[in-house]
Amino acid sequence: MTQIVTRRELVLAFIIVAMVLLIGVRAPVFLSFDNLRFVVTDTSVLIMMALAQMTVILTRGIDLSVAANLALTGMLVALLSRALPGLPIPVVMLVALLIGAGLGLVNGLLIAGLGIPPIVVTLGTLAIYRGAIFIVAGGAWLTSKDMTEAFLAFPKAEFLGLSSLTWVALVVTIGFYVFMTLTRTGRGLYAVGGNPVAARYCGVSLRLSQVLVYTLAGTISGLAGYLWVARFGIAYADIGIGYELTVIASCVIGGVSIAGGIGSVIGTVLGALFLGVVANALPLINISPFWQMAISGAVILAAVIVNTRSEWKPQKLILHEARRAAAGGQK
Amino acid sequence: MSVSEPMAETPLSHTAAPKPEAAEVHGQPTPEQPTPGQQTAASPAPANQSARYTVLDRKPFRLIDLMLTWEMILVLLLVAVIAMNTSISPYFLDVYNLSDATVNFSEKAIVALTMALLILVGEIDLSIAAIIALASLIMGLASVAGVGTFGLIVIGLAVGAVAGAFNGFLVTAIGLPSIVVTIGTMSLFRGIAQVVLGDQAITKYPQGLQTLGQSTIFSLPPLPNSFFIFVVLAIVTGIVLHRTTIGRRLYAIGNNPVAARFSGIRVDRIRFVLFVLSGLASGLAAVLLTGRIGSTRPNIALGWELEVVTMVVLGGVSISGGSGTIPGVVLAVFVLGLTTFGLSLVNVPGIVINVLLGALLISAIAVPLVVRGIMRGLGR
Amino acid sequence: MADTTDDQPGARAEAEPILRLSGVSKRFPGVKALEGMRLDLYAGHTTALVGENGAGKSTLVKILTGIYTPDTGSLVVDGVERTIHSPRDAWADGITAIHQEPVMFDELSVAENIFMGHMPVDRRGLIDWSSMIARTTELLERIEADFAAKTQLKRLGVAQKHMVEIARALSHDARIVIMDEPTAALSAREIDDLFRIVADLKRQGRAILFISHKFDEIFRVADRWTCLRDGCLVGEGLIAETTEDELVKLMVGRSIDQVFPKREVAIGEPVLEVAGLSNATEYADISFTLHKGEILGFYGLVGAGRSETMQGLMGISPPTRGTIRINGHEARIAAPADAIDAGIAYVPEDRQIQGAVTALGIRENMSLASLAKTANKTGFVAYAAELARTRDLGSKLAVKAAHWDQKLMELSGGNQQKVVIAKWLATKPQILILDEPTKGIDIGSKAAVHAIMADLAAEGLGIILVSSELPEVMGMSDRIVVMAEGRMVRVFDRAGATPEKIVSVATGGMA
């Protein structure tokens, strides 16, 4: 927390603003308040998911099961609300959080408890959670007809001119910011990912951190699951398929290092916004939405090249003049 | 951490530990020198002396070691799968049905061989399915332009190799982590296919290509071309990995890339070649798959990367690199392929089969860990 | 010895020890790291813990700081029996350590590095950044550090990182401070600063456990000593009543002049001529000639650029300027494979990371640098020949193992090192570079490595010995190159070298 915003984040923010303005030149409607509000609403789920994924990647892990968790939890709460239509929405959301947390905890326990590599565990639970959707719903699709009005209404509600989705994302973002900068546990995640051995010397446990971050990633996925299903009014086995890669891409674009220990809340939010802007802008400027995937691929590669350059470990500074030059260059 | 040697040699004979110093330890019993386990007391200067104890040439054979190998567990698993399939469906043990079964996994299995080599050296290629899509797309465009079967095969392989080289360049020359690079190129390659195809499909392919993808090399037993190619490639890969010095290099890199580089192994060059091979294998899979289904859609081979990684990891290749065998991967290919086939014979939907495969992947790794943990707990 | 009643500083030690460790044993699979160890620390006293590499000092430190839990033994702090299961337990007992390697977090600030694991929090449980920064600034002022609390750690140099490590130990306000080779990376002036801090701590009544290989430092700061050998206590007493010779004899179990089997070998033709070797930031103008049968020592402080120079020679990070001639012919070395072809072999400093592939067997490791010679004409591994060579080199170096396919991770450090040396001998080199070849291995293996070196020199190999152990460099070398800050500062002949002169030159003196 030496600086609130790093230069890298400023550059990314600048690129996003420039991109928005350029798109606005081609399609002025893009700059309308309504449209910008819609872009943010549309990106809200991605922002939340990316922040949770960031904590996982900080500890040198990866969670490929988040989109499957989202889809499974979404299906389960949709089934729940069909079975118990009278259930208040806060309870539905709480259930979504708990189911998501439980699914995430399974990952965390397998990874921390048994020491199985995160990519293997979450690859496995990805397949299991996806299949479980099919099993619990008997292969059926749930559409808005199967959901109560209250269930569907929440994501569309507005408060003070912003959608409830935006508010949820805002609260989650602030929560993550406080957690990552103002709590011992949050700072400990940087320690665990940056230097696991040293973290141990400082009494910061890798295993506890792992259980925490995978559970956190699951919890957010669960919440996102309800929001997604309620927003689009549909639940089936394939919703959000491949979304985990978009989530990871947001982190990479936002400057989170896949090697662990590096990443910030602001950067990650910007990374998600970048992808959100691209996704929403393409149709407006008459570029086929089929470009979206290719563009995000190219941007991931560009971002990771930039990250690597800034993380570059130069040769040791042993020679007197080299040390002086480096010291001078800093100031 | 550094600790004293377990089988500490006694000091050189002419410098036996002097007693007087030890006696100075006030009130302390004279600490005992660690007693060496061997009868080598007062061994002379070690160099240029043949040691007086014997070192066996290799580990003494014990049946239990063989029984506990990963490959043996997979063999048992395979037997169980075959037994289960035979009992749930009378159609399973039919030579034509089995031949059909191999068609469904042979293309993935070909890519699994190169994926095994990449994971063995501590890398991964998640873009293989996207390379298949890209190669299939360009073959399709060439086919529409009138290129013949042979030309299409060359184009498919070449696109795969170039795409693999692109991955390899980013990983070795720029030094990026392969997981991020190939997540990026996965989007990029499939994205290109989507941009060009939109929601259309290319279905105009010459008969020759379709014959290659659909027919069998022998009529009895009916051995499909793709399966035959897989078997040949598996044998070649197995021999190279387990019998040549190239294999030695791969294991060394996977276990300790720094020590491998310090030992004169050209680590980056080998990594680059492996990415090219992975692309080439994907190109080959694209040729076979395009011929088999006779069409190219943007979602061709979607999600294959995860299935291929599952084959490799279930085959006993450590995801962190350094260990694993080709026979293990081949066995895992059969376990997964026959499980899928058997369950689909009794109309279990594919997505439900995936639940079993996911559980199999995790438990195959978790169960030995748990058992070892319990054994250690009991040993205490 | 503890009964002395004169006014030595140690006399007050008759008081109860503030910390007493007794009967402590720790085993690792196949290794006895500590056996029945006892250690007493007294308030206001500095106790030096001496012992060779691998004697068990690090294990002891890790037990005291809660990284390892001992198998047996008791720990009494202030007369109360305690158990330490984690670093937090150690802090609770007032124990803190300055570790050998600065173990820290490059991406975080100095303040966070110092307070990681015990950051101050406010009533809501949130980190109190302003108080953390204030306390850090105070600590940094106390040790006269020249950087700010908010600086990102990766912007600091090695010595500055060490200052952070020291500040972290002080931040715990501990009664017992362990210093594990705290001066390894410090300059003479910084060492003076450190000793001033040690004196402060003593005055405040803290107990200090000081671990160092440098006897001048031990005699400067310590009041008491405790000596470890092979995991056992072999002696303890007052510094004022001992001599360097006595401590060395206790440490190694024999007197020092007998340790090195250096032989008189006729020095032959030049085999390696290096002129003006430089790279951008690590070393400059390295020029020397190595002859057949000669052992050329390289001495310097940690971080003086010796290993980097050798890695340049080996093509691991090729130099930007300079020439390398082998047997009079200029060699082009762009990668380690070129160096191997040219007849150079390099046993690297970090055995675990750079030398051994510990998950592979002895036979496979020994072939790693000479794989081309391990294959027959068709590229297949020639097993019979490989096994014969493994047996041959293995018994020449007296590698102890159950079988030749045993994994290196199951062998002791000394045997691992022998396998790494054997790997390089399999390349049939003319020039053998040994970088800290006896670091962290037991005495027996150490003697074996020295004997091998002497034999190889007698066979006509040119040998470069990089070592931070002065007795080793002096005992084995024909000439000694001293490096500091990436440059050669002086070359000593065997006859003209004294420990004082060498250390003084290496630490920036003008001797």
XYZ file of N, CA and C in Angstrom, chain A residues 1-2 60 187 190-196 198-199 260-262 310-314, chain C residues 102-113 116 150-158 160-161 164 168:
141
model
N 0.820 -1.198 0.000
C 0.000 0.000 0.000
C 0.859 1.255 0.000
N 1.952 1.172 -0.750
C 2.820 2.333 -0.782
C 2.188 3.429 -1.601
N -0.708 -18.024 -5.679
C -0.119 -18.907 -6.687
C -1.068 -20.022 -7.110
N -3.256 -8.700 3.763
C -1.833 -8.473 3.478
C -1.077 -9.797 3.497
N -0.614 -11.526 0.167
C 0.528 -11.088 -0.635
C 1.797 -11.793 -0.172
N 1.910 -11.936 1.152
C 3.104 -12.574 1.713
C 3.184 -14.039 1.278
N 2.053 -14.729 1.396
C 2.020 -16.156 1.064
C 2.366 -16.386 -0.405
N 1.840 -15.519 -1.273
C 2.105 -15.698 -2.694
C 3.477 -15.213 -3.089
N 3.944 -14.149 -2.440
C 5.229 -13.576 -2.822
C 6.390 -14.445 -2.376
N 6.285 -15.039 -1.196
C 7.386 -15.816 -0.650
C 6.843 -16.750 0.436
N 6.372 -17.923 0.017
C 5.713 -18.825 0.973
C 6.601 -19.202 2.160
N 9.104 -17.417 3.519
C 9.207 -16.274 4.426
C 7.900 -16.067 5.169
N 6.788 -16.309 4.483
C 5.488 -16.137 5.133
C 5.381 -17.069 6.335
N 1.957 -15.271 -8.643
C 1.569 -15.025 -7.267
C 2.199 -13.786 -6.651
N 1.523 -13.266 -5.629
C 2.098 -12.186 -4.841
C 1.931 -10.785 -5.391
N 1.461 -10.651 -6.637
C 1.307 -9.324 -7.224
C -0.112 -9.169 -7.758
N 7.552 -5.541 -16.518
C 7.695 -4.737 -15.305
C 8.149 -5.592 -14.124
N 7.937 -6.902 -14.223
C 8.414 -7.764 -13.137
C 9.845 -8.217 -13.385
N 10.402 -7.820 -14.544
C 11.711 -8.289 -14.958
C 12.736 -8.180 -13.837
N 13.399 -9.291 -13.539
C 14.446 -9.242 -12.527
C 15.773 -9.028 -13.237
N 16.361 -7.869 -13.101
C 17.617 -7.633 -13.795
C 18.755 -8.395 -13.128
N 18.006 -13.007 3.876
C 16.852 -12.146 4.114
C 15.623 -12.794 3.477
N 14.680 -13.202 4.303
C 13.501 -13.875 3.755
C 12.360 -12.884 3.753
N 12.115 -12.306 2.595
C 11.130 -11.244 2.636
C 10.285 -11.121 1.392
N 9.486 -10.069 1.396
C 8.451 -9.904 0.389
C 8.774 -8.697 -0.477
N 9.285 -8.950 -1.654
C 9.748 -7.887 -2.533
C 8.669 -6.873 -2.880
N 7.434 -7.364 -3.022
C 6.377 -6.491 -3.519
C 5.812 -5.588 -2.424
N 6.107 -5.907 -1.177
C 5.501 -5.139 -0.089
C 6.462 -4.061 0.412
N 5.922 -3.159 1.233
C 6.728 -2.055 1.738
C 7.627 -2.536 2.878
N 8.600 -1.697 3.212
C 9.492 -2.008 4.327
C 8.682 -2.221 5.599
N 7.717 -1.329 5.836
C 6.915 -1.425 7.062
C 6.185 -2.763 7.132
N 5.594 -3.185 6.004
C 4.867 -4.456 6.009
C 5.808 -5.631 6.208
N 6.990 -5.540 5.621
C 7.958 -6.603 5.810
C 8.324 -6.750 7.283
N 4.955 -8.001 9.177
C 4.164 -9.120 8.671
C 3.961 -10.145 9.782
N 7.951 3.445 3.803
C 7.006 3.083 2.749
C 7.694 2.549 1.497
N 9.022 2.552 1.480
C 9.735 2.075 0.295
C 9.372 0.625 0.004
N 9.206 0.342 -1.276
C 8.951 -1.045 -1.654
C 10.254 -1.835 -1.501
N 10.165 -3.014 -0.931
C 11.389 -3.744 -0.587
C 12.262 -4.023 -1.800
N 11.641 -4.260 -2.954
C 12.446 -4.653 -4.108
C 13.370 -3.539 -4.580
N 13.139 -2.299 -4.075
C 14.020 -1.208 -4.457
C 15.300 -1.163 -3.610
N 15.396 -2.020 -2.597
C 16.551 -1.969 -1.700
C 17.657 -2.922 -2.149
N 18.876 -2.604 -1.746
C 20.009 -3.485 -2.005
C 20.099 -4.574 -0.946
N 21.061 -5.483 -1.147
C 21.178 -6.623 -0.244
C 21.410 -6.172 1.192
N 20.757 -3.319 2.568
C 19.582 -2.627 3.105
C 18.501 -3.630 3.510
N 18.376 -4.694 2.708
C 17.396 -5.720 3.064
C 17.768 -6.358 4.408
N 16.499 -4.309 7.102
C 15.073 -4.540 7.325
C 14.885 -5.777 8.201
N 13.125 -5.945 11.724
C 12.015 -6.835 12.018
C 12.233 -7.561 13.352
